[in-house]
Short mmCIF file of N, CA and C in Angstrom, two decimals:
data_model
loop_
_atom_site.label_atom_id
_atom_site.label_comp_id
_atom_site.label_asym_id
_atom_site.label_seq_id
_atom_site.Cartn_x
_atom_site.Cartn_y
_atom_site.Cartn_z
N MET A 1 140.53 122.44 84.03
CA MET A 1 140.34 121.60 82.85
C MET A 1 141.18 120.34 82.99
N LYS A 2 140.71 119.27 82.40
CA LYS A 2 141.39 118.00 82.56
C LYS A 2 141.67 117.41 81.17
N ALA A 3 142.83 116.83 81.00
CA ALA A 3 143.16 116.19 79.73
C ALA A 3 143.49 114.74 79.99
N LYS A 4 143.08 113.89 79.04
CA LYS A 4 143.45 112.49 79.13
C LYS A 4 144.25 112.13 77.89
N VAL A 5 145.38 111.49 78.09
CA VAL A 5 146.23 111.09 76.97
C VAL A 5 146.36 109.58 76.99
N TYR A 6 146.06 108.96 75.87
CA TYR A 6 146.20 107.51 75.73
C TYR A 6 147.33 107.23 74.76
N VAL A 7 148.28 106.44 75.18
CA VAL A 7 149.42 106.10 74.32
C VAL A 7 149.39 104.60 74.08
N SER A 8 149.39 104.19 72.83
CA SER A 8 149.40 102.75 72.53
C SER A 8 150.42 102.47 71.44
N LEU A 9 150.90 101.25 71.41
CA LEU A 9 151.84 100.86 70.37
C LEU A 9 151.16 100.90 69.02
N LYS A 10 151.89 101.32 67.99
CA LYS A 10 151.33 101.29 66.64
C LYS A 10 151.02 99.85 66.24
N PRO A 11 150.02 99.68 65.37
CA PRO A 11 149.75 98.32 64.88
C PRO A 11 151.01 97.78 64.20
N GLY A 12 151.31 96.52 64.40
CA GLY A 12 152.47 95.93 63.76
C GLY A 12 153.70 95.92 64.64
N ILE A 13 153.71 96.76 65.69
CA ILE A 13 154.83 96.74 66.63
C ILE A 13 154.58 95.61 67.63
N LEU A 14 155.56 94.76 67.82
CA LEU A 14 155.41 93.63 68.74
C LEU A 14 155.21 94.14 70.17
N ASP A 15 154.36 93.46 70.93
CA ASP A 15 154.06 93.87 72.29
C ASP A 15 154.24 92.67 73.24
N PRO A 16 155.48 92.38 73.63
CA PRO A 16 155.72 91.21 74.48
C PRO A 16 155.01 91.30 75.82
N GLN A 17 154.85 92.52 76.36
CA GLN A 17 154.15 92.68 77.63
C GLN A 17 152.68 92.27 77.49
N GLY A 18 152.06 92.70 76.38
CA GLY A 18 150.68 92.30 76.11
C GLY A 18 150.55 90.80 75.94
N LYS A 19 151.52 90.19 75.23
CA LYS A 19 151.49 88.73 75.04
C LYS A 19 151.60 88.01 76.37
N ALA A 20 152.46 88.53 77.26
CA ALA A 20 152.62 87.91 78.58
C ALA A 20 151.31 87.99 79.37
N ILE A 21 150.63 89.16 79.28
CA ILE A 21 149.36 89.31 79.98
C ILE A 21 148.32 88.35 79.41
N GLN A 22 148.30 88.24 78.06
CA GLN A 22 147.35 87.32 77.43
C GLN A 22 147.57 85.89 77.90
N HIS A 23 148.83 85.49 77.93
CA HIS A 23 149.18 84.14 78.38
C HIS A 23 148.74 83.94 79.82
N ALA A 24 148.99 84.96 80.67
CA ALA A 24 148.64 84.84 82.09
C ALA A 24 147.13 84.72 82.29
N VAL A 25 146.35 85.56 81.58
CA VAL A 25 144.90 85.48 81.79
C VAL A 25 144.35 84.16 81.25
N GLU A 26 144.96 83.63 80.19
CA GLU A 26 144.51 82.32 79.69
C GLU A 26 144.79 81.23 80.72
N LEU A 27 145.98 81.27 81.33
CA LEU A 27 146.30 80.29 82.37
C LEU A 27 145.32 80.40 83.54
N LEU A 28 144.83 81.61 83.79
CA LEU A 28 143.89 81.82 84.89
C LEU A 28 142.46 81.45 84.53
N GLY A 29 142.25 80.96 83.29
CA GLY A 29 140.95 80.42 82.96
C GLY A 29 140.07 81.32 82.12
N PHE A 30 140.55 82.50 81.74
CA PHE A 30 139.75 83.34 80.85
C PHE A 30 139.96 82.87 79.43
N ASP A 31 138.87 82.57 78.69
CA ASP A 31 139.10 82.18 77.29
C ASP A 31 138.40 83.15 76.34
N GLY A 32 138.62 82.92 75.05
CA GLY A 32 138.04 83.82 74.06
C GLY A 32 138.81 85.12 73.89
N ILE A 33 140.06 85.14 74.36
CA ILE A 33 140.90 86.34 74.22
C ILE A 33 141.77 86.18 72.98
N ALA A 34 141.56 87.02 71.98
CA ALA A 34 142.35 86.89 70.76
C ALA A 34 143.68 87.62 70.86
N ASP A 35 143.70 88.73 71.57
CA ASP A 35 144.93 89.52 71.64
C ASP A 35 144.82 90.53 72.79
N VAL A 36 145.95 90.83 73.42
CA VAL A 36 145.99 91.87 74.45
C VAL A 36 147.15 92.79 74.11
N ARG A 37 146.90 94.08 74.14
CA ARG A 37 147.99 95.05 73.96
C ARG A 37 147.93 96.05 75.11
N GLN A 38 149.10 96.34 75.67
CA GLN A 38 149.12 97.28 76.78
C GLN A 38 149.60 98.64 76.33
N GLY A 39 148.95 99.66 76.85
CA GLY A 39 149.37 101.03 76.58
C GLY A 39 149.49 101.81 77.87
N LYS A 40 149.63 103.12 77.73
CA LYS A 40 149.75 103.99 78.89
C LYS A 40 148.62 105.00 78.87
N TYR A 41 148.33 105.52 80.03
CA TYR A 41 147.19 106.41 80.19
C TYR A 41 147.61 107.51 81.16
N PHE A 42 147.43 108.76 80.76
CA PHE A 42 147.82 109.88 81.62
C PHE A 42 146.62 110.78 81.86
N GLU A 43 146.39 111.14 83.11
CA GLU A 43 145.39 112.15 83.45
C GLU A 43 146.12 113.41 83.83
N ILE A 44 145.88 114.48 83.11
CA ILE A 44 146.62 115.72 83.33
C ILE A 44 145.63 116.80 83.75
N ALA A 45 145.80 117.31 84.96
CA ALA A 45 144.97 118.43 85.41
C ALA A 45 145.65 119.72 85.01
N LEU A 46 144.91 120.59 84.32
CA LEU A 46 145.49 121.83 83.81
C LEU A 46 145.01 123.00 84.65
N ALA A 47 145.92 123.93 84.93
CA ALA A 47 145.52 125.19 85.55
C ALA A 47 144.55 125.89 84.59
N ASP A 48 143.46 126.40 85.12
CA ASP A 48 142.41 126.91 84.24
C ASP A 48 142.79 128.25 83.62
N SER A 49 143.54 128.19 82.55
CA SER A 49 143.83 129.40 81.79
C SER A 49 143.82 128.99 80.34
N GLY A 50 143.13 129.73 79.52
CA GLY A 50 143.10 129.40 78.10
C GLY A 50 141.87 128.60 77.73
N THR A 51 141.69 128.48 76.44
CA THR A 51 140.52 127.80 75.88
C THR A 51 140.80 126.31 75.76
N PRO A 52 139.75 125.51 75.57
CA PRO A 52 139.95 124.07 75.30
C PRO A 52 140.85 123.82 74.09
N GLU A 53 140.77 124.71 73.09
CA GLU A 53 141.61 124.52 71.89
C GLU A 53 143.09 124.69 72.25
N GLU A 54 143.39 125.72 73.06
CA GLU A 54 144.77 125.93 73.48
C GLU A 54 145.25 124.75 74.33
N ALA A 55 144.35 124.26 75.20
CA ALA A 55 144.71 123.13 76.04
C ALA A 55 145.02 121.91 75.18
N ARG A 56 144.17 121.67 74.16
CA ARG A 56 144.41 120.52 73.29
C ARG A 56 145.73 120.65 72.57
N GLU A 57 146.03 121.87 72.13
CA GLU A 57 147.27 122.10 71.39
C GLU A 57 148.49 121.82 72.29
N SER A 58 148.41 122.35 73.52
CA SER A 58 149.53 122.20 74.45
C SER A 58 149.70 120.73 74.87
N VAL A 59 148.58 120.07 75.17
CA VAL A 59 148.68 118.67 75.62
C VAL A 59 149.10 117.77 74.47
N SER A 60 148.65 118.07 73.24
CA SER A 60 149.08 117.26 72.10
C SER A 60 150.59 117.36 71.90
N ARG A 61 151.11 118.57 72.11
CA ARG A 61 152.55 118.75 71.96
C ARG A 61 153.30 117.97 73.03
N MET A 62 152.74 118.01 74.24
CA MET A 62 153.35 117.25 75.34
C MET A 62 153.30 115.75 75.04
N ALA A 63 152.17 115.27 74.52
CA ALA A 63 152.03 113.85 74.20
C ALA A 63 153.04 113.44 73.13
N ARG A 64 153.21 114.33 72.14
CA ARG A 64 154.10 114.01 71.02
C ARG A 64 155.56 114.04 71.44
N GLU A 65 155.90 115.06 72.27
CA GLU A 65 157.32 115.29 72.56
C GLU A 65 157.82 114.56 73.80
N VAL A 66 156.92 114.29 74.74
CA VAL A 66 157.38 113.74 76.01
C VAL A 66 156.75 112.38 76.34
N LEU A 67 155.42 112.30 76.21
CA LEU A 67 154.73 111.13 76.77
C LEU A 67 154.77 109.92 75.85
N SER A 68 155.01 110.13 74.57
CA SER A 68 155.04 108.98 73.66
C SER A 68 156.33 108.96 72.87
N ASN A 69 156.64 107.80 72.33
CA ASN A 69 157.73 107.65 71.37
C ASN A 69 157.09 107.55 69.99
N PRO A 70 157.10 108.63 69.21
CA PRO A 70 156.32 108.63 67.97
C PRO A 70 156.80 107.62 66.92
N ILE A 71 157.99 107.06 67.12
CA ILE A 71 158.46 106.04 66.18
C ILE A 71 157.60 104.77 66.30
N ILE A 72 157.26 104.40 67.52
CA ILE A 72 156.56 103.13 67.71
C ILE A 72 155.18 103.29 68.35
N GLU A 73 154.83 104.52 68.76
CA GLU A 73 153.57 104.68 69.50
C GLU A 73 152.65 105.73 68.87
N ASP A 74 151.36 105.49 69.01
CA ASP A 74 150.34 106.48 68.68
C ASP A 74 149.80 107.07 69.96
N TYR A 75 149.25 108.28 69.87
CA TYR A 75 148.61 108.86 71.06
C TYR A 75 147.27 109.46 70.68
N ARG A 76 146.41 109.57 71.69
CA ARG A 76 145.09 110.17 71.51
C ARG A 76 144.87 111.12 72.68
N VAL A 77 144.36 112.31 72.41
CA VAL A 77 144.15 113.31 73.46
C VAL A 77 142.66 113.61 73.60
N GLU A 78 142.16 113.60 74.82
CA GLU A 78 140.78 114.03 75.10
C GLU A 78 140.83 115.18 76.09
N ILE A 79 140.04 116.21 75.82
CA ILE A 79 139.97 117.34 76.75
C ILE A 79 138.59 117.35 77.41
N GLU A 80 138.57 117.45 78.73
CA GLU A 80 137.30 117.57 79.45
C GLU A 80 137.24 118.93 80.14
N ALA A 81 136.10 119.58 79.99
CA ALA A 81 135.97 120.92 80.60
C ALA A 81 135.97 120.81 82.12
N MET B 1 135.13 91.54 68.44
CA MET B 1 134.78 92.57 69.40
C MET B 1 136.03 93.02 70.15
N LYS B 2 136.04 94.27 70.54
CA LYS B 2 137.23 94.83 71.16
C LYS B 2 136.85 95.46 72.50
N ALA B 3 137.67 95.26 73.49
CA ALA B 3 137.41 95.87 74.80
C ALA B 3 138.60 96.75 75.15
N LYS B 4 138.31 97.87 75.80
CA LYS B 4 139.36 98.73 76.31
C LYS B 4 139.20 98.83 77.81
N VAL B 5 140.30 98.63 78.52
CA VAL B 5 140.27 98.71 79.98
C VAL B 5 141.24 99.81 80.41
N TYR B 6 140.74 100.74 81.21
CA TYR B 6 141.56 101.83 81.74
C TYR B 6 141.71 101.61 83.23
N VAL B 7 142.92 101.56 83.71
CA VAL B 7 143.18 101.38 85.14
C VAL B 7 143.88 102.63 85.64
N SER B 8 143.34 103.23 86.68
CA SER B 8 144.00 104.41 87.25
C SER B 8 144.01 104.31 88.76
N LEU B 9 144.95 104.98 89.38
CA LEU B 9 145.02 104.99 90.84
C LEU B 9 143.79 105.68 91.41
N LYS B 10 143.28 105.17 92.51
CA LYS B 10 142.17 105.84 93.17
C LYS B 10 142.60 107.23 93.62
N PRO B 11 141.64 108.17 93.70
CA PRO B 11 141.98 109.49 94.23
C PRO B 11 142.52 109.34 95.65
N GLY B 12 143.53 110.10 95.98
CA GLY B 12 144.08 110.03 97.33
C GLY B 12 145.28 109.11 97.43
N ILE B 13 145.45 108.21 96.46
CA ILE B 13 146.64 107.35 96.47
C ILE B 13 147.79 108.14 95.84
N LEU B 14 148.90 108.19 96.52
CA LEU B 14 150.06 108.93 96.00
C LEU B 14 150.55 108.31 94.70
N ASP B 15 150.97 109.16 93.76
CA ASP B 15 151.43 108.68 92.46
C ASP B 15 152.80 109.28 92.16
N PRO B 16 153.87 108.69 92.71
CA PRO B 16 155.21 109.26 92.51
C PRO B 16 155.63 109.28 91.04
N GLN B 17 155.17 108.30 90.26
CA GLN B 17 155.50 108.27 88.83
C GLN B 17 154.88 109.48 88.12
N GLY B 18 153.61 109.76 88.46
CA GLY B 18 152.95 110.94 87.90
C GLY B 18 153.65 112.22 88.30
N LYS B 19 154.07 112.30 89.57
CA LYS B 19 154.78 113.50 90.05
C LYS B 19 156.09 113.68 89.30
N ALA B 20 156.79 112.58 89.04
CA ALA B 20 158.06 112.65 88.31
C ALA B 20 157.82 113.15 86.89
N ILE B 21 156.74 112.67 86.27
CA ILE B 21 156.42 113.12 84.91
C ILE B 21 156.08 114.61 84.92
N GLN B 22 155.29 115.03 85.92
CA GLN B 22 154.92 116.45 86.03
C GLN B 22 156.17 117.31 86.15
N HIS B 23 157.08 116.89 87.02
CA HIS B 23 158.32 117.63 87.23
C HIS B 23 159.12 117.69 85.92
N ALA B 24 159.19 116.57 85.21
CA ALA B 24 159.96 116.52 83.96
C ALA B 24 159.36 117.44 82.91
N VAL B 25 158.04 117.42 82.74
CA VAL B 25 157.46 118.26 81.70
C VAL B 25 157.59 119.74 82.07
N GLU B 26 157.56 120.05 83.36
CA GLU B 26 157.77 121.44 83.77
C GLU B 26 159.20 121.89 83.45
N LEU B 27 160.16 121.02 83.72
CA LEU B 27 161.55 121.35 83.38
C LEU B 27 161.71 121.57 81.88
N LEU B 28 160.92 120.84 81.09
CA LEU B 28 161.00 120.96 79.64
C LEU B 28 160.24 122.17 79.11
N GLY B 29 159.64 122.95 80.02
CA GLY B 29 159.06 124.21 79.58
C GLY B 29 157.55 124.22 79.43
N PHE B 30 156.89 123.12 79.72
CA PHE B 30 155.43 123.15 79.67
C PHE B 30 154.92 123.72 80.99
N ASP B 31 154.08 124.77 80.93
CA ASP B 31 153.55 125.27 82.19
C ASP B 31 152.03 125.16 82.23
N GLY B 32 151.47 125.51 83.38
CA GLY B 32 150.02 125.39 83.55
C GLY B 32 149.56 123.97 83.84
N ILE B 33 150.48 123.12 84.26
CA ILE B 33 150.13 121.73 84.59
C ILE B 33 149.90 121.65 86.10
N ALA B 34 148.70 121.36 86.53
CA ALA B 34 148.41 121.30 87.96
C ALA B 34 148.74 119.92 88.54
N ASP B 35 148.55 118.87 87.75
CA ASP B 35 148.78 117.53 88.28
C ASP B 35 148.86 116.53 87.12
N VAL B 36 149.68 115.50 87.28
CA VAL B 36 149.73 114.41 86.30
C VAL B 36 149.59 113.11 87.06
N ARG B 37 148.72 112.24 86.58
CA ARG B 37 148.63 110.89 87.16
C ARG B 37 148.74 109.87 86.03
N GLN B 38 149.52 108.83 86.27
CA GLN B 38 149.68 107.83 85.22
C GLN B 38 148.85 106.59 85.53
N GLY B 39 148.25 106.07 84.49
CA GLY B 39 147.51 104.82 84.63
C GLY B 39 147.91 103.84 83.56
N LYS B 40 147.15 102.76 83.44
CA LYS B 40 147.43 101.74 82.44
C LYS B 40 146.23 101.60 81.52
N TYR B 41 146.50 101.09 80.35
CA TYR B 41 145.49 101.03 79.31
C TYR B 41 145.68 99.70 78.59
N PHE B 42 144.62 98.93 78.47
CA PHE B 42 144.71 97.63 77.81
C PHE B 42 143.70 97.57 76.66
N GLU B 43 144.16 97.14 75.50
CA GLU B 43 143.25 96.84 74.39
C GLU B 43 143.15 95.34 74.27
N ILE B 44 141.94 94.82 74.40
CA ILE B 44 141.75 93.37 74.39
C ILE B 44 140.87 93.01 73.22
N ALA B 45 141.41 92.22 72.30
CA ALA B 45 140.62 91.73 71.17
C ALA B 45 139.98 90.42 71.60
N LEU B 46 138.65 90.34 71.43
CA LEU B 46 137.92 89.16 71.88
C LEU B 46 137.52 88.32 70.67
N ALA B 47 137.63 87.00 70.81
CA ALA B 47 137.08 86.11 69.80
C ALA B 47 135.58 86.36 69.75
N ASP B 48 135.02 86.49 68.54
CA ASP B 48 133.62 86.91 68.43
C ASP B 48 132.65 85.80 68.81
N SER B 49 132.42 85.65 70.08
CA SER B 49 131.39 84.72 70.53
C SER B 49 130.71 85.40 71.70
N GLY B 50 129.40 85.41 71.69
CA GLY B 50 128.68 86.02 72.80
C GLY B 50 128.29 87.45 72.51
N THR B 51 127.47 87.97 73.38
CA THR B 51 126.90 89.30 73.22
C THR B 51 127.84 90.34 73.84
N PRO B 52 127.64 91.60 73.52
CA PRO B 52 128.42 92.66 74.18
C PRO B 52 128.26 92.62 75.70
N GLU B 53 127.07 92.22 76.19
CA GLU B 53 126.87 92.16 77.64
C GLU B 53 127.77 91.09 78.27
N GLU B 54 127.83 89.92 77.60
CA GLU B 54 128.71 88.86 78.10
C GLU B 54 130.17 89.30 78.06
N ALA B 55 130.52 89.98 76.97
CA ALA B 55 131.91 90.46 76.84
C ALA B 55 132.23 91.42 77.97
N ARG B 56 131.30 92.35 78.25
CA ARG B 56 131.54 93.32 79.32
C ARG B 56 131.69 92.62 80.65
N GLU B 57 130.86 91.61 80.87
CA GLU B 57 130.91 90.88 82.14
C GLU B 57 132.27 90.19 82.29
N SER B 58 132.70 89.52 81.21
CA SER B 58 133.95 88.77 81.25
C SER B 58 135.15 89.70 81.41
N VAL B 59 135.15 90.80 80.64
CA VAL B 59 136.29 91.72 80.69
C VAL B 59 136.32 92.45 82.04
N SER B 60 135.14 92.77 82.59
CA SER B 60 135.11 93.43 83.90
C SER B 60 135.71 92.51 84.96
N ARG B 61 135.40 91.22 84.86
CA ARG B 61 135.95 90.27 85.82
C ARG B 61 137.48 90.21 85.68
N MET B 62 137.94 90.21 84.42
CA MET B 62 139.38 90.18 84.17
C MET B 62 140.04 91.45 84.73
N ALA B 63 139.40 92.60 84.51
CA ALA B 63 139.95 93.86 85.01
C ALA B 63 140.04 93.84 86.53
N ARG B 64 139.01 93.31 87.15
CA ARG B 64 138.94 93.31 88.62
C ARG B 64 139.96 92.33 89.21
N GLU B 65 140.05 91.13 88.57
CA GLU B 65 140.83 90.06 89.18
C GLU B 65 142.29 90.04 88.75
N VAL B 66 142.58 90.55 87.56
CA VAL B 66 143.93 90.40 87.03
C VAL B 66 144.60 91.74 86.71
N LEU B 67 143.87 92.60 86.00
CA LEU B 67 144.54 93.78 85.44
C LEU B 67 144.70 94.92 86.43
N SER B 68 143.89 94.93 87.49
CA SER B 68 144.01 96.02 88.45
C SER B 68 144.21 95.48 89.86
N ASN B 69 144.69 96.33 90.71
CA ASN B 69 144.75 96.04 92.14
C ASN B 69 143.62 96.83 92.80
N PRO B 70 142.51 96.16 93.13
CA PRO B 70 141.32 96.91 93.56
C PRO B 70 141.51 97.66 94.88
N ILE B 71 142.58 97.37 95.61
CA ILE B 71 142.84 98.13 96.85
C ILE B 71 143.20 99.58 96.52
N ILE B 72 144.00 99.75 95.49
CA ILE B 72 144.49 101.11 95.21
C ILE B 72 144.09 101.64 93.83
N GLU B 73 143.44 100.79 93.02
CA GLU B 73 143.16 101.23 91.65
C GLU B 73 141.69 101.09 91.28
N ASP B 74 141.23 102.00 90.43
CA ASP B 74 139.91 101.90 89.81
C ASP B 74 140.09 101.44 88.37
N TYR B 75 139.04 100.84 87.81
CA TYR B 75 139.11 100.49 86.39
C TYR B 75 137.82 100.90 85.68
N ARG B 76 137.94 101.05 84.38
CA ARG B 76 136.79 101.41 83.54
C ARG B 76 136.86 100.52 82.30
N VAL B 77 135.74 99.95 81.90
CA VAL B 77 135.71 99.05 80.75
C VAL B 77 134.84 99.65 79.66
N GLU B 78 135.35 99.65 78.43
CA GLU B 78 134.55 100.05 77.27
C GLU B 78 134.53 98.90 76.29
N ILE B 79 133.35 98.61 75.74
CA ILE B 79 133.23 97.55 74.73
C ILE B 79 132.92 98.19 73.39
N GLU B 80 133.68 97.80 72.37
CA GLU B 80 133.41 98.29 71.01
C GLU B 80 133.00 97.12 70.14
N ALA B 81 131.95 97.30 69.36
CA ALA B 81 131.48 96.20 68.51
C ALA B 81 132.50 95.91 67.41
#
């Protein structure tokens, strides 16, 4: 089973890295970009034991406790069979 | 319009950052993790001009030329209305 975790900054949290990327792509000639925000993406391969629900529960706990900073970041978990 | 770009290492490319995360979560007591790979995630807000097809074309070019290193990374683009 495979899990994907997406971690992004909460709305309202400043993202200087995203702003730098936006500035860079504009200098390179891309226009029509209103905003860029950078996040993190994790692909987690799970040993096949347990149900998708158990996997979601375990990966959500990992996302909350380890992969994200819940003060400033949101996370999203997807489970693929 | 909003675009999401996911950049991940191609299969076969070593991911020491992912290995470090895997080791850390195992030390913290999470088991059943076969592999962890880390990627990048970009949320791009587009000024509303043009069709979703044009947006996909423009964002794909940006992903290919700026946001990823096509030698070692794959990217995936999603467009949301």
